[in-house]
Short mmCIF file of C-alpha atoms in Angstrom, two decimals:
data_model
loop_
_atom_site.label_atom_id
_atom_site.label_comp_id
_atom_site.label_asym_id
_atom_site.label_seq_id
_atom_site.Cartn_x
_atom_site.Cartn_y
_atom_site.Cartn_z
CA MET X 1406 33.92 -57.41 -32.97
CA THR X 1407 36.69 -55.85 -32.99
CA GLY X 1408 37.36 -53.75 -30.13
CA LEU X 1409 40.41 -51.77 -32.47
CA SER X 1410 41.12 -52.06 -36.08
CA VAL X 1411 43.28 -49.99 -37.91
CA ARG X 1412 44.16 -50.66 -41.87
CA ASN X 1413 46.26 -49.78 -44.48
CA LEU X 1414 46.86 -46.28 -42.15
CA SER X 1415 49.39 -43.83 -43.53
CA TYR X 1416 50.42 -39.86 -42.56
CA ALA X 1417 53.91 -37.93 -43.27
CA TYR X 1418 54.55 -35.31 -42.18
CA GLY X 1419 55.09 -32.93 -45.22
CA ALA X 1420 57.54 -34.78 -47.48
CA LYS X 1421 58.42 -37.11 -44.18
CA PRO X 1422 56.84 -40.54 -44.19
CA ALA X 1423 55.83 -41.11 -40.16
CA LEU X 1424 53.48 -43.97 -40.84
CA ASN X 1425 53.76 -46.42 -43.52
CA ASP X 1426 50.80 -48.65 -44.82
CA ILE X 1427 50.15 -49.48 -40.92
CA SER X 1428 47.68 -52.74 -39.94
CA PHE X 1429 46.69 -54.34 -36.83
CA ASN X 1430 43.55 -55.56 -34.94
CA VAL X 1431 43.29 -55.51 -31.26
CA GLU X 1432 40.53 -58.27 -29.65
CA PRO X 1433 37.84 -57.19 -27.03
CA GLY X 1434 39.96 -58.66 -23.69
CA VAL X 1435 43.25 -58.37 -25.50
CA PHE X 1436 45.90 -56.34 -23.74
CA CYS X 1437 47.70 -55.46 -26.21
CA ALA X 1438 51.64 -53.80 -26.39
CA LEU X 1439 52.56 -51.13 -28.75
CA ILE X 1440 56.41 -51.00 -28.70
CA GLY X 1441 58.73 -49.26 -31.52
CA PRO X 1442 62.36 -46.94 -30.84
CA ASN X 1443 61.96 -43.08 -30.42
CA GLY X 1444 60.30 -41.78 -33.61
CA ALA X 1445 58.83 -45.40 -34.27
CA GLY X 1446 55.76 -43.65 -35.12
CA LYS X 1447 53.70 -44.85 -31.93
CA SER X 1448 52.67 -40.68 -31.07
CA THR X 1449 51.75 -40.19 -34.56
CA LEU X 1450 49.73 -42.94 -34.09
CA PHE X 1451 48.04 -41.78 -30.83
CA ALA X 1452 47.13 -38.64 -32.24
CA LEU X 1453 45.61 -40.34 -35.43
CA LEU X 1454 43.46 -43.05 -32.70
CA THR X 1455 42.62 -40.36 -30.73
CA ARG X 1456 41.26 -38.10 -34.05
CA LEU X 1457 44.06 -34.96 -32.94
CA ILE X 1458 45.51 -35.41 -36.78
CA THR X 1459 43.70 -37.49 -39.43
CA SER X 1460 44.70 -39.15 -42.75
CA ARG X 1461 43.68 -39.50 -46.37
CA THR X 1462 44.60 -42.99 -46.67
CA GLY X 1463 43.71 -46.75 -44.36
CA THR X 1464 40.62 -46.72 -41.63
CA ILE X 1465 40.46 -46.87 -38.24
CA GLU X 1466 37.36 -48.71 -36.07
CA ILE X 1467 37.42 -48.47 -32.96
CA ALA X 1468 34.31 -51.15 -31.29
CA GLY X 1469 32.93 -51.31 -34.51
CA HIS X 1470 32.42 -47.42 -35.48
CA ASP X 1471 34.93 -45.64 -37.84
CA LEU X 1472 36.73 -42.40 -36.72
CA GLY X 1473 36.90 -40.97 -40.36
CA SER X 1474 33.03 -41.52 -41.38
CA HIS X 1475 31.61 -41.43 -37.54
CA PRO X 1476 34.18 -39.92 -34.98
CA GLU X 1477 31.47 -38.66 -32.00
CA LYS X 1478 30.66 -42.06 -31.84
CA ALA X 1479 34.20 -43.70 -32.06
CA LEU X 1480 35.59 -40.88 -29.38
CA GLY X 1481 33.17 -41.59 -27.02
CA LYS X 1482 33.87 -45.12 -26.95
CA ILE X 1483 37.61 -44.60 -26.00
CA GLY X 1484 39.69 -43.46 -23.14
CA ILE X 1485 42.94 -41.67 -23.69
CA VAL X 1486 45.73 -41.49 -21.05
CA PHE X 1487 47.54 -38.53 -23.37
CA GLN X 1488 52.24 -39.30 -22.24
CA GLN X 1489 51.74 -35.66 -21.16
CA PRO X 1490 49.37 -35.33 -17.93
CA SER X 1491 46.40 -33.17 -19.46
CA LEU X 1492 45.25 -32.48 -15.37
CA ASP X 1493 43.66 -29.07 -14.40
CA LEU X 1494 46.36 -28.48 -11.34
CA ASP X 1495 44.19 -26.13 -9.49
CA LEU X 1496 40.96 -28.62 -9.76
CA THR X 1497 40.05 -31.13 -7.52
CA VAL X 1498 40.21 -34.49 -8.15
CA TRP X 1499 36.37 -34.12 -8.24
CA ARG X 1500 35.68 -31.37 -10.36
CA ASN X 1501 38.30 -32.58 -13.16
CA LEU X 1502 36.57 -35.76 -13.05
CA SER X 1503 33.01 -33.85 -12.90
CA TYR X 1504 34.59 -31.99 -16.54
CA PHE X 1505 35.31 -35.09 -18.09
CA ALA X 1506 32.06 -36.76 -17.46
CA GLY X 1507 29.95 -33.33 -18.48
CA LEU X 1508 32.99 -33.10 -21.52
CA HIS X 1509 31.35 -37.16 -22.40
CA GLY X 1510 27.28 -36.50 -21.86
CA LEU X 1511 27.74 -37.00 -18.14
CA SER X 1512 25.67 -34.83 -15.22
CA GLY X 1513 23.93 -35.62 -11.65
CA GLN X 1514 23.78 -39.18 -10.35
CA ALA X 1515 24.84 -41.13 -13.20
CA ALA X 1516 28.37 -38.75 -13.61
CA GLU X 1517 28.11 -39.01 -9.53
CA ALA X 1518 27.67 -43.79 -9.77
CA SER X 1519 30.73 -43.34 -12.84
CA ILE X 1520 33.23 -40.39 -11.09
CA LYS X 1521 33.12 -42.68 -7.47
CA SER X 1522 33.21 -46.23 -9.25
CA ALA X 1523 36.52 -44.58 -11.36
CA LEU X 1524 37.89 -43.52 -8.19
CA ASP X 1525 37.18 -46.46 -6.09
CA ARG X 1526 38.63 -48.95 -9.07
CA LEU X 1527 42.72 -46.93 -8.85
CA ASP X 1528 42.51 -46.65 -5.28
CA MET X 1529 42.07 -42.87 -5.08
CA ALA X 1530 38.40 -42.35 -3.30
CA GLU X 1531 40.40 -40.86 -0.52
CA ARG X 1532 41.79 -38.34 -2.25
CA THR X 1533 38.26 -37.11 -3.69
CA HIS X 1534 38.39 -33.68 -3.18
CA GLU X 1535 42.17 -32.74 -3.02
CA ARG X 1536 43.54 -30.35 -5.41
CA VAL X 1537 45.52 -32.42 -7.89
CA ARG X 1538 48.45 -30.09 -7.42
CA ASN X 1539 49.07 -31.65 -4.35
CA LEU X 1540 49.27 -35.20 -5.24
CA ASN X 1541 52.58 -36.79 -6.35
CA GLY X 1542 53.21 -38.26 -10.24
CA GLY X 1543 51.74 -41.65 -9.01
CA HIS X 1544 48.78 -40.49 -8.10
CA ARG X 1545 48.09 -38.36 -11.10
CA ARG X 1546 49.16 -40.87 -13.42
CA ARG X 1547 46.28 -43.18 -11.51
CA LEU X 1548 43.52 -40.12 -11.53
CA GLU X 1549 44.16 -39.88 -14.94
CA ILE X 1550 43.40 -43.07 -15.66
CA ALA X 1551 40.29 -43.41 -13.69
CA ARG X 1552 39.13 -39.80 -15.61
CA ALA X 1553 39.53 -42.28 -18.49
CA LEU X 1554 37.50 -44.80 -16.93
CA VAL X 1555 34.54 -42.97 -15.91
CA HIS X 1556 32.40 -42.92 -19.53
CA SER X 1557 32.81 -46.91 -19.05
CA PRO X 1558 35.22 -46.61 -22.70
CA THR X 1559 35.46 -50.01 -24.15
CA VAL X 1560 38.46 -49.55 -25.80
CA LEU X 1561 41.59 -47.32 -23.64
CA LEU X 1562 44.40 -46.16 -25.29
CA LEU X 1563 47.65 -45.45 -22.75
CA ASP X 1564 50.32 -43.34 -24.40
CA GLU X 1565 53.37 -44.44 -22.31
CA PRO X 1566 51.65 -43.79 -19.32
CA SER X 1567 54.27 -45.29 -16.86
CA VAL X 1568 57.05 -42.15 -17.44
CA GLY X 1569 58.33 -41.01 -14.64
CA LEU X 1570 56.96 -43.39 -12.18
CA ASP X 1571 58.52 -45.03 -9.51
CA ALA X 1572 58.81 -49.14 -10.01
CA ALA X 1573 56.11 -49.74 -7.44
CA ALA X 1574 53.28 -47.32 -9.11
CA ARG X 1575 54.27 -48.64 -12.04
CA ARG X 1576 53.60 -51.58 -11.69
CA ALA X 1577 49.79 -51.00 -10.45
CA ILE X 1578 49.06 -49.66 -13.45
CA THR X 1579 50.49 -51.99 -15.50
CA GLU X 1580 48.81 -54.63 -13.43
CA HIS X 1581 45.07 -52.69 -13.07
CA ALA X 1582 45.73 -52.09 -17.38
CA HIS X 1583 45.55 -55.88 -17.10
CA ASP X 1584 43.14 -56.76 -14.85
CA LEU X 1585 41.07 -54.25 -16.77
CA CYS X 1586 41.19 -56.45 -20.08
CA LYS X 1587 40.73 -60.05 -18.49
CA THR X 1588 38.00 -58.84 -16.01
CA HIS X 1589 35.94 -55.96 -18.45
CA GLY X 1590 37.23 -56.99 -21.25
CA MET X 1591 38.54 -54.08 -22.43
CA THR X 1592 41.06 -53.70 -25.39
CA VAL X 1593 43.78 -51.95 -24.09
CA LEU X 1594 46.49 -50.38 -26.53
CA TRP X 1595 49.42 -49.24 -23.98
CA ALA X 1596 52.26 -47.83 -25.83
CA THR X 1597 55.88 -47.90 -24.19
CA HIS X 1598 59.78 -47.92 -24.70
CA LEU X 1599 59.79 -50.41 -20.98
CA THR X 1600 59.59 -54.10 -22.02
CA ASP X 1601 58.77 -55.18 -18.80
CA GLU X 1602 55.46 -53.89 -18.30
CA ILE X 1603 54.48 -57.26 -20.83
CA SER X 1604 53.35 -60.35 -20.15
CA ALA X 1605 53.59 -63.29 -22.00
CA ASP X 1606 50.23 -63.94 -23.17
CA ASP X 1607 50.00 -59.85 -24.10
CA GLN X 1608 49.45 -58.91 -28.28
CA VAL X 1609 52.83 -56.63 -29.28
CA VAL X 1610 52.92 -54.95 -32.04
CA ILE X 1611 56.43 -53.27 -32.74
CA LEU X 1612 56.52 -50.44 -34.48
CA HIS X 1613 59.77 -49.49 -36.70
CA LYS X 1614 60.08 -46.70 -39.15
CA GLY X 1615 56.75 -45.99 -39.17
CA GLN X 1616 55.92 -49.82 -40.08
CA VAL X 1617 54.71 -52.50 -38.05
CA LEU X 1618 57.83 -55.05 -37.81
CA ARG X 1619 56.46 -57.55 -35.81
CA ASN X 1620 52.44 -58.80 -34.33
CA CYS X 1621 52.24 -61.68 -32.64
CA PRO X 1622 51.77 -62.72 -28.61
CA CYS X 1623 54.45 -61.69 -26.56
CA HIS X 1624 55.29 -65.43 -25.97
CA GLU X 1625 56.13 -66.06 -29.71
CA LEU X 1626 59.10 -63.40 -29.61
CA THR X 1627 60.33 -64.59 -26.00
CA ARG X 1628 60.99 -68.38 -27.25
CA ASP X 1629 64.68 -68.37 -26.80
CA LYS X 1630 64.94 -65.05 -25.41
CA PRO X 1631 63.59 -62.25 -23.48
CA LEU X 1632 61.74 -59.89 -24.95
CA GLN X 1633 64.25 -56.54 -24.61
CA GLU X 1634 66.79 -58.43 -26.22
CA ALA X 1635 64.49 -59.17 -29.45
CA PHE X 1636 63.21 -56.39 -29.85
CA LEU X 1637 66.16 -54.84 -29.97
CA GLU X 1638 67.41 -57.42 -32.88
CA LEU X 1639 64.33 -56.89 -34.47
CA THR X 1640 64.77 -52.93 -34.60
CA ASP X 1641 69.08 -53.26 -35.76
CA GLN X 1642 69.67 -51.96 -31.66
CA GLY X 1643 70.90 -54.61 -29.96
CA THR X 1644 74.71 -53.88 -31.31
CA MET Q 1169 21.53 -31.61 -28.12
CA ARG Q 1170 21.44 -33.20 -24.55
CA ALA Q 1171 25.51 -33.92 -24.40
CA SER Q 1172 25.84 -30.37 -26.44
CA LEU Q 1173 24.73 -28.69 -23.79
CA LEU Q 1174 26.04 -30.62 -20.87
CA ALA Q 1175 29.52 -30.24 -22.50
CA LEU Q 1176 28.84 -26.03 -22.65
CA ARG Q 1177 27.43 -26.57 -18.73
CA ALA Q 1178 31.31 -28.68 -18.15
CA ILE Q 1179 33.25 -25.97 -19.35
CA VAL Q 1180 31.59 -22.92 -18.05
CA ILE Q 1181 31.62 -24.25 -14.48
CA ARG Q 1182 35.49 -25.12 -15.44
CA ASP Q 1183 35.95 -21.41 -16.54
CA VAL Q 1184 34.19 -20.02 -14.29
CA LEU Q 1185 35.96 -22.01 -11.03
CA ARG Q 1186 39.43 -21.18 -12.69
CA PHE Q 1187 38.78 -17.91 -12.74
CA VAL Q 1188 37.73 -17.80 -9.32
CA HIS Q 1189 40.87 -19.29 -7.96
CA GLN Q 1190 42.95 -16.41 -9.90
CA ARG Q 1191 41.75 -13.43 -7.60
CA SER Q 1192 45.53 -11.52 -9.09
CA ARG Q 1193 43.23 -11.87 -12.94
CA PHE Q 1194 40.21 -10.50 -10.80
CA VAL Q 1195 41.45 -7.90 -9.36
CA ALA Q 1196 43.60 -6.67 -12.69
CA ALA Q 1197 40.19 -6.94 -14.61
CA LEU Q 1198 38.63 -3.97 -12.32
CA VAL Q 1199 41.68 -2.14 -11.64
CA ARG Q 1200 43.07 -1.83 -15.08
CA PRO Q 1201 40.55 0.19 -16.20
CA LEU Q 1202 39.63 1.87 -12.56
CA ILE Q 1203 42.67 3.26 -13.13
CA TRP Q 1204 41.87 5.12 -16.24
CA LEU Q 1205 38.52 6.26 -15.30
CA VAL Q 1206 39.93 7.81 -12.28
CA VAL Q 1207 43.45 8.38 -13.53
CA PHE Q 1208 43.45 8.80 -16.43
CA ALA Q 1209 39.94 11.00 -17.14
CA ALA Q 1210 41.14 13.21 -14.50
CA GLY Q 1211 44.56 14.21 -16.32
CA PHE Q 1212 42.72 14.44 -20.11
CA ARG Q 1213 39.24 16.34 -18.48
CA GLY Q 1214 40.00 19.25 -19.29
CA ALA Q 1215 42.15 18.69 -22.37
CA PHE Q 1216 38.54 17.83 -24.97
CA GLY Q 1217 36.34 19.82 -23.46
CA PRO Q 1218 33.05 18.98 -23.83
CA LEU Q 1219 31.84 15.92 -25.68
CA THR Q 1220 28.69 15.35 -27.36
CA PRO Q 1221 29.07 11.60 -28.76
CA PRO Q 1222 26.13 10.27 -30.52
CA PRO Q 1223 23.46 9.49 -29.80
CA HIS Q 1224 23.76 12.13 -27.06
CA VAL Q 1225 22.07 14.96 -27.84
CA THR Q 1226 23.90 17.33 -24.82
CA PRO Q 1227 27.23 17.47 -23.53
CA ILE Q 1228 28.58 14.56 -20.94
CA SER Q 1229 31.86 14.27 -18.83
CA TYR Q 1230 34.65 13.27 -19.94
CA GLU Q 1231 33.94 10.19 -17.74
CA MET Q 1232 31.21 8.63 -18.85
CA TYR Q 1233 32.80 9.31 -22.75
CA ILE Q 1234 35.30 7.21 -21.36
CA LEU Q 1235 32.41 4.27 -19.76
CA PRO Q 1236 31.86 1.95 -22.85
CA GLY Q 1237 35.69 2.02 -23.81
CA LEU Q 1238 36.70 1.07 -20.45
CA CYS Q 1239 33.61 -2.16 -20.78
CA GLY Q 1240 35.47 -2.64 -24.08
CA MET Q 1241 38.96 -3.17 -22.57
CA ILE Q 1242 37.32 -5.42 -19.85
CA LEU Q 1243 36.45 -7.29 -22.92
CA LEU Q 1244 39.65 -6.79 -24.95
CA PHE Q 1245 41.66 -8.00 -22.13
CA ASN Q 1246 39.66 -11.05 -21.29
CA GLY Q 1247 39.49 -12.03 -25.27
CA MET Q 1248 43.20 -12.17 -24.91
CA GLN Q 1249 43.32 -13.71 -21.63
CA SER Q 1250 41.28 -16.46 -22.80
CA ALA Q 1251 43.47 -17.18 -25.69
CA LEU Q 1252 46.37 -16.76 -23.27
CA SER Q 1253 44.59 -20.02 -21.16
CA LEU Q 1254 43.96 -21.60 -24.64
CA VAL Q 1255 47.60 -21.65 -25.35
CA TYR Q 1256 48.14 -22.75 -21.46
CA ASP Q 1257 45.61 -25.39 -22.40
CA ARG Q 1258 47.59 -26.78 -25.49
CA GLU Q 1259 51.19 -26.56 -23.53
CA MET Q 1260 49.91 -28.41 -20.53
CA GLY Q 1261 47.67 -30.91 -22.09
CA SER Q 1262 44.08 -30.68 -20.77
CA MET Q 1263 43.41 -29.05 -24.24
CA ARG Q 1264 43.69 -32.40 -25.65
CA ILE Q 1265 40.97 -34.04 -23.69
CA LEU Q 1266 38.65 -30.96 -24.35
CA LEU Q 1267 39.01 -31.73 -28.70
CA THR Q 1268 39.10 -35.75 -28.04
CA SER Q 1269 35.68 -35.22 -26.92
CA PRO Q 1270 32.83 -36.90 -28.55
CA LEU Q 1271 31.35 -33.40 -29.61
CA PRO Q 1272 32.15 -31.83 -33.16
CA ARG Q 1273 35.48 -29.45 -32.66
CA TRP Q 1274 34.03 -26.34 -33.74
CA TRP Q 1275 31.02 -26.85 -30.81
CA LEU Q 1276 33.78 -27.47 -28.09
CA LEU Q 1277 35.00 -24.31 -29.88
CA VAL Q 1278 31.77 -22.28 -29.14
CA CYS Q 1279 31.47 -23.53 -25.40
CA ARG Q 1280 34.74 -22.19 -24.90
CA LEU Q 1281 33.68 -19.02 -26.62
CA LEU Q 1282 30.82 -18.41 -24.67
CA SER Q 1283 32.20 -19.36 -21.15
CA SER Q 1284 34.97 -16.48 -21.96
CA THR Q 1285 32.19 -14.09 -23.01
CA ALA Q 1286 29.95 -15.39 -19.80
CA ILE Q 1287 33.38 -14.57 -17.50
CA SER Q 1288 33.78 -11.32 -19.43
CA LEU Q 1289 30.29 -9.74 -18.18
CA LEU Q 1290 30.83 -10.73 -14.95
CA GLN Q 1291 33.80 -8.60 -14.97
CA VAL Q 1292 32.25 -5.88 -17.17
CA TYR Q 1293 29.69 -5.47 -15.04
CA ALA Q 1294 31.70 -5.98 -11.27
CA PHE Q 1295 33.47 -3.17 -13.02
CA LEU Q 1296 30.18 -0.72 -13.57
CA LEU Q 1297 29.44 -1.45 -10.09
CA VAL Q 1298 32.87 -0.04 -8.60
CA ALA Q 1299 32.26 3.02 -11.19
CA MET Q 1300 29.09 3.19 -9.47
CA VAL Q 1301 30.37 4.27 -6.49
CA PHE Q 1302 32.99 6.43 -7.51
CA GLY Q 1303 29.82 8.25 -8.98
CA ILE Q 1304 29.98 7.47 -12.54
CA HIS Q 1305 26.69 5.91 -13.48
CA ILE Q 1306 24.35 6.05 -16.41
CA PRO Q 1307 20.62 5.73 -16.17
CA LEU Q 1308 19.15 2.62 -14.65
CA ALA Q 1309 17.71 1.15 -17.90
CA GLY Q 1310 21.09 1.11 -19.51
CA TYR Q 1311 22.42 -1.54 -17.60
CA VAL Q 1312 19.86 -4.01 -18.38
CA SER Q 1313 20.54 -2.90 -22.55
CA ALA Q 1314 23.43 -2.92 -22.30
CA LEU Q 1315 23.37 -6.65 -21.42
CA PRO Q 1316 22.63 -7.68 -24.96
CA ALA Q 1317 25.61 -5.19 -26.40
CA VAL Q 1318 28.28 -6.37 -23.95
CA PHE Q 1319 27.42 -10.00 -24.78
CA LEU Q 1320 27.62 -9.47 -28.27
CA ALA Q 1321 31.40 -7.26 -28.00
CA GLY Q 1322 32.47 -9.74 -25.93
CA LEU Q 1323 31.66 -12.83 -27.97
CA MET Q 1324 33.50 -10.95 -31.03
CA LEU Q 1325 36.49 -9.63 -29.20
CA GLY Q 1326 36.91 -13.75 -27.65
CA ALA Q 1327 36.43 -15.15 -30.79
CA PHE Q 1328 39.44 -12.41 -32.39
CA GLY Q 1329 41.04 -14.03 -28.87
CA LEU Q 1330 39.98 -17.49 -30.17
CA ALA Q 1331 41.75 -16.68 -33.38
CA MET Q 1332 44.47 -15.70 -32.11
CA SER Q 1333 45.49 -18.68 -30.15
CA SER Q 1334 45.00 -20.72 -32.95
CA SER Q 1335 48.39 -18.99 -34.50
CA ILE Q 1336 50.36 -18.11 -30.90
CA HIS Q 1337 51.92 -21.65 -30.58
CA GLN Q 1338 54.16 -20.64 -27.26
CA LEU Q 1339 53.40 -19.00 -24.39
CA GLU Q 1340 56.41 -16.61 -24.49
CA ASN Q 1341 55.00 -15.46 -27.78
CA PHE Q 1342 51.99 -13.91 -25.49
CA ALA Q 1343 54.01 -10.71 -24.84
CA GLY Q 1344 54.24 -10.05 -27.95
CA VAL Q 1345 50.52 -10.48 -28.64
CA MET Q 1346 49.98 -7.61 -26.03
CA ASN Q 1347 52.53 -4.73 -27.95
CA PHE Q 1348 51.30 -5.73 -31.35
CA VAL Q 1349 47.80 -6.52 -31.17
CA ILE Q 1350 46.12 -5.49 -27.90
CA PHE Q 1351 47.44 -1.61 -26.93
CA PRO Q 1352 46.53 -0.99 -31.02
CA THR Q 1353 43.53 -1.94 -31.11
CA PHE Q 1354 42.85 -0.21 -28.27
CA PHE Q 1355 44.34 3.06 -28.91
CA LEU Q 1356 42.69 3.37 -32.35
CA SER Q 1357 38.78 3.48 -31.56
CA SER Q 1358 36.93 5.45 -30.49
CA ALA Q 1359 37.87 4.68 -26.27
CA LEU Q 1360 39.26 7.07 -25.50
CA TYR Q 1361 38.62 10.17 -27.62
CA PRO Q 1362 36.14 10.95 -30.41
CA LEU Q 1363 37.72 9.77 -34.20
CA ALA Q 1364 36.83 13.26 -35.39
CA GLN Q 1365 39.76 14.69 -33.40
CA MET Q 1366 41.54 11.75 -34.21
CA GLY Q 1367 40.42 12.07 -38.43
CA GLU Q 1368 42.25 16.27 -37.57
CA SER Q 1369 45.43 14.79 -37.29
CA SER Q 1370 45.93 11.86 -39.65
CA ALA Q 1371 43.61 10.25 -42.84
CA LEU Q 1372 44.71 7.36 -42.43
CA LEU Q 1373 44.51 6.77 -38.85
CA LEU Q 1374 41.17 7.64 -38.65
CA ALA Q 1375 40.81 5.30 -41.36
CA LEU Q 1376 42.05 2.26 -39.13
CA CYS Q 1377 40.04 3.42 -36.89
CA GLU Q 1378 36.68 2.99 -38.56
CA LEU Q 1379 37.87 -0.11 -39.70
CA ASN Q 1380 38.82 -1.57 -36.19
CA PRO Q 1381 35.51 -3.89 -35.14
CA PHE Q 1382 37.00 -2.54 -31.34
CA THR Q 1383 35.75 0.71 -32.30
CA HIS Q 1384 32.48 -0.92 -33.39
CA ALA Q 1385 32.02 -2.66 -30.24
CA VAL Q 1386 32.67 0.22 -28.05
CA GLU Q 1387 29.53 2.39 -29.89
CA LEU Q 1388 27.94 -0.71 -30.15
CA ILE Q 1389 27.75 -0.23 -25.90
CA ARG Q 1390 27.92 3.26 -26.29
CA PHE Q 1391 24.61 3.33 -27.95
CA ALA Q 1392 22.92 0.90 -25.50
CA PHE Q 1393 23.72 2.53 -22.23
CA ALA Q 1394 21.80 4.98 -23.74
CA GLY Q 1395 18.69 3.08 -24.56
CA HIS Q 1396 19.89 3.00 -28.55
CA VAL Q 1397 21.15 0.21 -31.05
CA ASN Q 1398 24.13 1.47 -33.27
CA TRP Q 1399 23.28 -0.64 -36.55
CA PRO Q 1400 26.06 -0.48 -38.43
CA ALA Q 1401 28.15 -1.51 -34.79
CA LEU Q 1402 25.78 -4.76 -34.62
CA ALA Q 1403 26.63 -5.13 -38.45
CA TRP Q 1404 30.44 -4.97 -38.39
CA ILE Q 1405 30.35 -6.92 -35.13
CA LEU Q 1406 28.35 -9.56 -36.05
CA ALA Q 1407 30.38 -9.70 -39.74
CA THR Q 1408 33.94 -9.80 -37.94
CA GLY Q 1409 32.66 -12.25 -35.19
CA ALA Q 1410 31.76 -14.25 -37.88
CA VAL Q 1411 35.25 -14.56 -40.15
CA PHE Q 1412 37.30 -14.46 -36.54
CA LEU Q 1413 34.71 -17.44 -36.15
CA GLY Q 1414 35.69 -18.91 -39.09
CA ILE Q 1415 39.21 -18.63 -39.41
CA THR Q 1416 39.03 -20.76 -35.36
CA PHE Q 1417 36.94 -23.45 -36.95
CA ARG Q 1418 39.90 -23.48 -39.88
CA GLN Q 1419 43.03 -23.11 -37.59
CA TYR Q 1420 41.75 -25.76 -35.33
CA THR Q 1421 40.69 -28.80 -37.77
CA PRO Q 1422 42.74 -31.97 -37.25
CA VAL Q 1423 45.60 -31.70 -38.91
CA ARG Q 1424 44.90 -33.77 -42.13
CA SER Q 1425 48.17 -35.68 -44.11
CA LEU Q 1426 48.00 -35.08 -47.85
CA ARG Q 1427 48.87 -39.06 -48.21
#
């Protein structure tokens, strides 16, 4: 069963196309970096993958569930970290997570165990009763990743999760996401502008002008040049 | 079914906690109608003379006359406040967390509506308690019989707020809503004066008042305070509430590309 499958997906804002017939798969246990210049269609793709918007053209399958025909089943399998922060600043870390657990049908001891486990995994246990407003940017991001893991999803979607973080925090969450693939067999789709977050074994999907320009392992792009250079050349930004 | 109820509980707890943290909102919700009840009523008491609105058969004080209207005012403001909160959630991103939950979208919106109505109920009964301290009270049974009326009126006005929220795209636009929605809705109703007096001034204004769902919310509560059911008002509230909810469901459907 494929972790994430996108087939012939198109989307347009009125007459302006944003995505044009894109297809790619991400297998379980694979970290897939989605890279593309501004306006490439990454945000539109994330909005479609999370069903904030829908398209009549193409299909999206998440852990074997068609997002169009079985949205509740498919959405139950994904953990999402949006680019824009989405925490309740006036509630505590625990309250933020228990709200999310409730939205995903978890309660009582099951919710408590899942929340504790997610916080432990992200080294956030000691912050449990702090108000989110008092956390720094790195901790807030880690909390958002912990939240995305509370309901034990099989697919993790992260839309530029490292934006605004310092180098250490960026490295920590990138390593953690890679670790989730290796140790939990999770499917990760990680949208980014920053090529240093991508490892040689990762799958890379380059999106450009609403189309998939490359879909291959990172090391295939970096045989004779760094990824950043290869990416700029492919997207005509190198000169 | 269980998952749906757990989501409802999670949303209600979150909204109540947020409300508790915003103490100024709670104080404002109490002080606003109290000023009308204590100050405004003192000034206008003499202007209207004895009032005998249905279902009453003997004259009542002006304070007693405006009590249901002020309960309606709390519901109206809270409905708009929850709309504001929804616009805020949308701008701050937390709305995405709600909308990407594995539950039907219409149910998630109903959960938001029920939770804002629960908060409205708390505010209305807190206000009635304070009004009692000021010597303005209804028969004890009226507090019980008013509960379903206040709840239904709260649902309708909450649905009105939700429908509004879908067309307000920025927080800054909310000041406009205050001026162009809340005040006309409140003043074009039977909250502060009997509609007959409005009719003496203008037939058009009277017609607008009679169409205004808020008028019917106030009358439903007025009748319920006296242990009666105002069936036409109830029907109007259910019908308009369903329309507002329908608009909300439609507006919050995922935007679909035509391609």
